[in-house]
Short mmCIF file of C-alpha atoms in Angstrom, two decimals:
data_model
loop_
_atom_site.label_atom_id
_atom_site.label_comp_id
_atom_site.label_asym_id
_atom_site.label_seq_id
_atom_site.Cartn_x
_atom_site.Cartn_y
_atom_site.Cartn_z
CA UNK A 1 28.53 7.95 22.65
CA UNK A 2 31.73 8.07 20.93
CA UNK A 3 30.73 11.50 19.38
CA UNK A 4 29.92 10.57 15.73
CA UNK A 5 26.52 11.23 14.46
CA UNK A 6 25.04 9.57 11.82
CA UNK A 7 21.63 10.78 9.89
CA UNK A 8 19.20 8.25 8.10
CA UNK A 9 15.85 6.59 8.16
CA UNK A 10 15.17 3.84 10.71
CA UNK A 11 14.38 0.56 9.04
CA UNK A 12 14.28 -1.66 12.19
CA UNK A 13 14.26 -1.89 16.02
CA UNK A 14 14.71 -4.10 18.49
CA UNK A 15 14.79 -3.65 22.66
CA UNK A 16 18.48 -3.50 22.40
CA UNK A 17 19.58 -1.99 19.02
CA UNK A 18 18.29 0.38 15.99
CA UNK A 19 19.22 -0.41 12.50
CA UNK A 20 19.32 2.60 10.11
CA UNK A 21 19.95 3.33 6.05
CA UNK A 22 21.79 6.65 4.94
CA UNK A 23 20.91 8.17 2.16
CA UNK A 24 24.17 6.66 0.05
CA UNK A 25 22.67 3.24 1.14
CA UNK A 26 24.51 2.73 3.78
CA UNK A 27 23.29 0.46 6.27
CA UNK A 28 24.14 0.51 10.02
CA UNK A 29 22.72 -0.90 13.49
CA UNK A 30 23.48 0.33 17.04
CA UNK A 31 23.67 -0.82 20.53
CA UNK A 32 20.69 1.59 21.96
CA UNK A 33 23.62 1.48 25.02
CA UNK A 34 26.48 3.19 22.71
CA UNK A 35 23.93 6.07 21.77
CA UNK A 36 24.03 9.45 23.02
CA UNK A 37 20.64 10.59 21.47
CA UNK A 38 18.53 9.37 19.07
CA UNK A 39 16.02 12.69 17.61
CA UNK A 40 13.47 13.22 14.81
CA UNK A 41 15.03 16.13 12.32
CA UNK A 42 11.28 16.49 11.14
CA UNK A 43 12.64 16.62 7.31
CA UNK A 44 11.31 14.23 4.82
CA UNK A 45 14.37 11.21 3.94
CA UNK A 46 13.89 13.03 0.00
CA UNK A 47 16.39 15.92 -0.57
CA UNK A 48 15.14 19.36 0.24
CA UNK A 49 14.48 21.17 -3.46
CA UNK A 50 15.06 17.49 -5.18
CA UNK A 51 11.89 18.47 -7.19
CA UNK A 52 12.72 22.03 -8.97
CA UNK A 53 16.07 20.38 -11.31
CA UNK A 54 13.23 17.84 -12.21
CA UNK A 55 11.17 17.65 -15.34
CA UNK A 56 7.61 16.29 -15.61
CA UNK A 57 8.50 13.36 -16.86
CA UNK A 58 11.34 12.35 -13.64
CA UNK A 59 8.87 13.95 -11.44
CA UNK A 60 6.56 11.18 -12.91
CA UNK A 61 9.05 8.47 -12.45
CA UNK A 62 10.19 9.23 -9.29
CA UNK A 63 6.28 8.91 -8.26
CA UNK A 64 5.85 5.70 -9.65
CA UNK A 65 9.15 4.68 -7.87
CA UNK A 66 8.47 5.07 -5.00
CA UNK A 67 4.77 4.43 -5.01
CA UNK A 68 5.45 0.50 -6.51
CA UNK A 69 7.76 -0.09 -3.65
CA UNK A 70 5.08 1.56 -0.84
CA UNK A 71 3.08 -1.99 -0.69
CA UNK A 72 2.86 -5.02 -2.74
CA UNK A 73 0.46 -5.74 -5.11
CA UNK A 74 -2.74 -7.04 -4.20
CA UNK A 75 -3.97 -10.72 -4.50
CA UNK A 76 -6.64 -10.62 -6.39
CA UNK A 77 -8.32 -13.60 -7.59
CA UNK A 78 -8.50 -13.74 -11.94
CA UNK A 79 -5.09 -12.12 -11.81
CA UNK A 80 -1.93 -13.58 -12.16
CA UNK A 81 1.10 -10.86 -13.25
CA UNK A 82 3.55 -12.49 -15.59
CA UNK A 83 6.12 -11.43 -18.47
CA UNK A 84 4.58 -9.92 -21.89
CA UNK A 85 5.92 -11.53 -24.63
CA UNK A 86 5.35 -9.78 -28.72
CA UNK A 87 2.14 -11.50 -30.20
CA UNK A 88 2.39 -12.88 -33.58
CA UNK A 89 1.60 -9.64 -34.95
CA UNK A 90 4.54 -8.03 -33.39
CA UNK A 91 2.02 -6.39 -30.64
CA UNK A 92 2.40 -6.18 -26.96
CA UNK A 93 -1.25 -7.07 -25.06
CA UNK A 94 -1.10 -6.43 -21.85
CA UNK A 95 -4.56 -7.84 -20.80
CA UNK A 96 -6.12 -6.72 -17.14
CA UNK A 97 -5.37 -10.42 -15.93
CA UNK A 98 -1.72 -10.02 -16.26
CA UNK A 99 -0.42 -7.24 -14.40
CA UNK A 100 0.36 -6.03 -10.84
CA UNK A 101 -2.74 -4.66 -9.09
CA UNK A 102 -1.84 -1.54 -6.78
CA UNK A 103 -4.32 -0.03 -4.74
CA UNK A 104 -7.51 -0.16 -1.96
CA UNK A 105 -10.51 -0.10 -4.50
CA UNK A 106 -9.53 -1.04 -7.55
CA UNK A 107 -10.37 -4.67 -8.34
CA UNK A 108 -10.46 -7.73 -11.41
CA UNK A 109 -14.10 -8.32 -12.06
CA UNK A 110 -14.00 -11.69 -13.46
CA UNK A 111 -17.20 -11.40 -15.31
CA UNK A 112 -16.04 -9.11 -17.90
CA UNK A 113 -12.26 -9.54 -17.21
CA UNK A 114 -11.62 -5.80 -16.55
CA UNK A 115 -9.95 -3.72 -13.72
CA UNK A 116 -13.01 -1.94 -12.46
CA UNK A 117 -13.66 -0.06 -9.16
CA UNK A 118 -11.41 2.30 -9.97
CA UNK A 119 -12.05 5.40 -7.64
CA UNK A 120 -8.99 6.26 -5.91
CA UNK A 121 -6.20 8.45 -7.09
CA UNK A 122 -3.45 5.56 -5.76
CA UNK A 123 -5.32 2.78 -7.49
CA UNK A 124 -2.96 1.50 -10.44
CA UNK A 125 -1.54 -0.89 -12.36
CA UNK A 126 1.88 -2.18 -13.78
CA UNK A 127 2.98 -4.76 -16.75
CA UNK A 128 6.43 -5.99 -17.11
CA UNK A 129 6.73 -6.60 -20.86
CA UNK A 130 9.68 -7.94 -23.18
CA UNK A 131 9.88 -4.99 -25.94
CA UNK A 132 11.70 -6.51 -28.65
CA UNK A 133 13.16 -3.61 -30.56
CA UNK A 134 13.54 0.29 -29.47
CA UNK A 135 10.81 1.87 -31.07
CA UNK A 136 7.73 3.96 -30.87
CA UNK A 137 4.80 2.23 -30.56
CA UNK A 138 1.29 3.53 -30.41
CA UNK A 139 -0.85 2.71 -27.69
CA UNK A 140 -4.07 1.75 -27.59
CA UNK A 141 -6.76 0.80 -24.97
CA UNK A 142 -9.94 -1.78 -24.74
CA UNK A 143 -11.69 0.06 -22.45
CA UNK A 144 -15.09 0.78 -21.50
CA UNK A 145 -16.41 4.47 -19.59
CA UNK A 146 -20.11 5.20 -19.00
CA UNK A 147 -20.68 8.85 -20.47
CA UNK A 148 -21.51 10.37 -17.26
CA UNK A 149 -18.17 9.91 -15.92
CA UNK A 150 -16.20 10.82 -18.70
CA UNK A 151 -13.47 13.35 -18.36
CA UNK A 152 -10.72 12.26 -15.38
CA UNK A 153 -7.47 12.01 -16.43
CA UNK A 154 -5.18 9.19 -17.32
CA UNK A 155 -1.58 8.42 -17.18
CA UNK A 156 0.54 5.78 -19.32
CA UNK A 157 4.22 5.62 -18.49
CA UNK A 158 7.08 3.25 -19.60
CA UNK A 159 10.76 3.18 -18.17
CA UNK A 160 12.56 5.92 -19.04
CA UNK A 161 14.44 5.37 -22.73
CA UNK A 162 17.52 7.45 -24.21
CA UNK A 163 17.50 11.42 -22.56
CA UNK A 164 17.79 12.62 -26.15
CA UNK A 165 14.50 10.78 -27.25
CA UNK A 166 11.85 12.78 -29.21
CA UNK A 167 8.84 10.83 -28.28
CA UNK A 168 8.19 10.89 -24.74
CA UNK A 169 7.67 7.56 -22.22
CA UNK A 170 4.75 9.32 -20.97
CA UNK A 171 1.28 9.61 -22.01
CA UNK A 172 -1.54 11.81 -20.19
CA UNK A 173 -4.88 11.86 -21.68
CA UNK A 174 -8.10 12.12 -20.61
CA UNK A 175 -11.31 9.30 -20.56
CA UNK A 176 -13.72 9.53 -23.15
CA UNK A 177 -17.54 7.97 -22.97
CA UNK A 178 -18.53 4.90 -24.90
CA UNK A 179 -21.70 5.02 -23.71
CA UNK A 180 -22.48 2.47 -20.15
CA UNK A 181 -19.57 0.76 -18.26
CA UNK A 182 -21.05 -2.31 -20.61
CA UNK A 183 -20.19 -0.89 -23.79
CA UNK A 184 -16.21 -1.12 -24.49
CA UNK A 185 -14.22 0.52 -27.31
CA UNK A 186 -10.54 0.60 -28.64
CA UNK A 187 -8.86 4.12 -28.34
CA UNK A 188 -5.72 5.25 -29.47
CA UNK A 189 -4.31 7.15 -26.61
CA UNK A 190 -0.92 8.27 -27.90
CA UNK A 191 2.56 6.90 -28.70
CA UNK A 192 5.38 5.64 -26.25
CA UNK A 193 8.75 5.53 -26.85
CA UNK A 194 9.97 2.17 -25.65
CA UNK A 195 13.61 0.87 -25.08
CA UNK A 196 14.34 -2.47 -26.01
CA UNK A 197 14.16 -5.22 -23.26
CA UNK A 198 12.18 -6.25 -20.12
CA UNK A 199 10.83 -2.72 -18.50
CA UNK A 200 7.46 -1.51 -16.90
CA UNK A 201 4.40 0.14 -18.12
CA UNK A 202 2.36 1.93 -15.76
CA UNK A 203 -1.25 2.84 -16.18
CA UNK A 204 -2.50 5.22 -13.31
CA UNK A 205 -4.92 8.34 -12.88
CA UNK A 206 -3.86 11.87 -12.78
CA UNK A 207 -5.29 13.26 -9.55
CA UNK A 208 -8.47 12.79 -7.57
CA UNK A 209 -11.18 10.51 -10.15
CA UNK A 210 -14.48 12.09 -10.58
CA UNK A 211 -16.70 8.85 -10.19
CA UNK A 212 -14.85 5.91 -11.35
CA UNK A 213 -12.00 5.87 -13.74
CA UNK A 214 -12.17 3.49 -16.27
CA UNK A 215 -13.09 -0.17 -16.68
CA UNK A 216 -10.09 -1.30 -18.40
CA UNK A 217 -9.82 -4.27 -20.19
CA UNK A 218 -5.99 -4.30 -21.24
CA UNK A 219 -3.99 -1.69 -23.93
CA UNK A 220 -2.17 -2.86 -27.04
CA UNK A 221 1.68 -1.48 -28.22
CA UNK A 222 1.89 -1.72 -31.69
CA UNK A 223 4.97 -0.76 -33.30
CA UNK A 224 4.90 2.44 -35.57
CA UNK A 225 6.52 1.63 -38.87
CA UNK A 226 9.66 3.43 -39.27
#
């Protein structure tokens, strides 16, 4: 009413007042009696052309951003997420029963204690690990994929690590067979560049799954000797 305007994304309402964030952060409320209008602009909160100064690997990050902050993790019984610490061997496991479970189908079948049911494009999963030096480290999966549904593709991501790195924080690959879903392998998938400290490590599909995924058991980071 007093003539300023003031553009951002609701974030709560009540009969009497609207509470809104602006894209610096910025968090207001208003009387609904001191407003003059209150309108849709029908743009997305994200800023127009944010995507063409971005490479594949922010583009990635961004995604997974936003995506791990879209709805918490599920509650899934056999699965409690906690802190990766290095083995004795110096490796990172990141077993199934330790992460964050995102997603409508995917599921921890206790049996074989996998993530299975993996059939939707959103379904993923996140580890918060302590890496104790900056490093590449190869990754590996225990995984099992039954031949006839071999093929989708597969996405590891870490944090992002110093700009000028060689080795990427981003691994895409796609599933091989090991036979039936009962029949589970270890695969080298690629090498990560890690930075050194508590971060993040993402595994998700790459588009729509043909089928199911992957029954994954966990992946091991082993540090490449320098």
């Amino acid at each position: 009413a007093d003539g300023q305007a003031f553009v951002g994304m609701i974030v709560g309402e009540t009969g009497g007042s609207v509470t809104m964030v602006g894209a610096d952060g910025t968090r207001r409320t208003f009387l609904r009696s001191d407003l003059a209008t209150l309108r849709a602009t029908g743009l997305s909160f994200m800023p127009d052309g944010l995507e063409k100064g971005l490479s594949k690997q922010d583009l990635a990050d961004v995604i997974a951003f936003i995506g791990e902050r879209a709805s918490p993790p599920r509650d899934l019984p056999g699965v409690k997420a906690s802190v990766i610490k290095p083995a004795a061997d110096g490796s990172l496991y990141l077993w199934a029963w330790q992460c964050e479970v995102f997603g409508r189908a995917i599921t921890f079948e206790v049996e074989d204690r996998n993530l299975g049911a993996w059939t939707r494009a959103d379904d993923y999963a996140v580890w918060t690990v302590d890496v104790p030096a900056a490093g590449e480290y190869e990754v590996w999966l225990d995984y099992a994929c039954a031949d006839n549904a071999a093929g989708n593709t597969f996405i590891v991501s870490a944090e992002p690590g110093a700009p000028d790195a060689k080795t990427p924080t981003i691994i895409e690959a796609k599933t091989t067979g090991t036979g039936t879903w009962n029949d589970y392998r270890q695969r080298k998938v690629g090498t990560l560049m890690l930075k050194a400290g508590r971060q993040r490590v993402t595994f998700r599909s790459r588009g729509t799954i043909k089928g199911r995924l992957i029954d994954l058991r966990g992946l091991r980071l082993s540090a490449v000797e320098q």
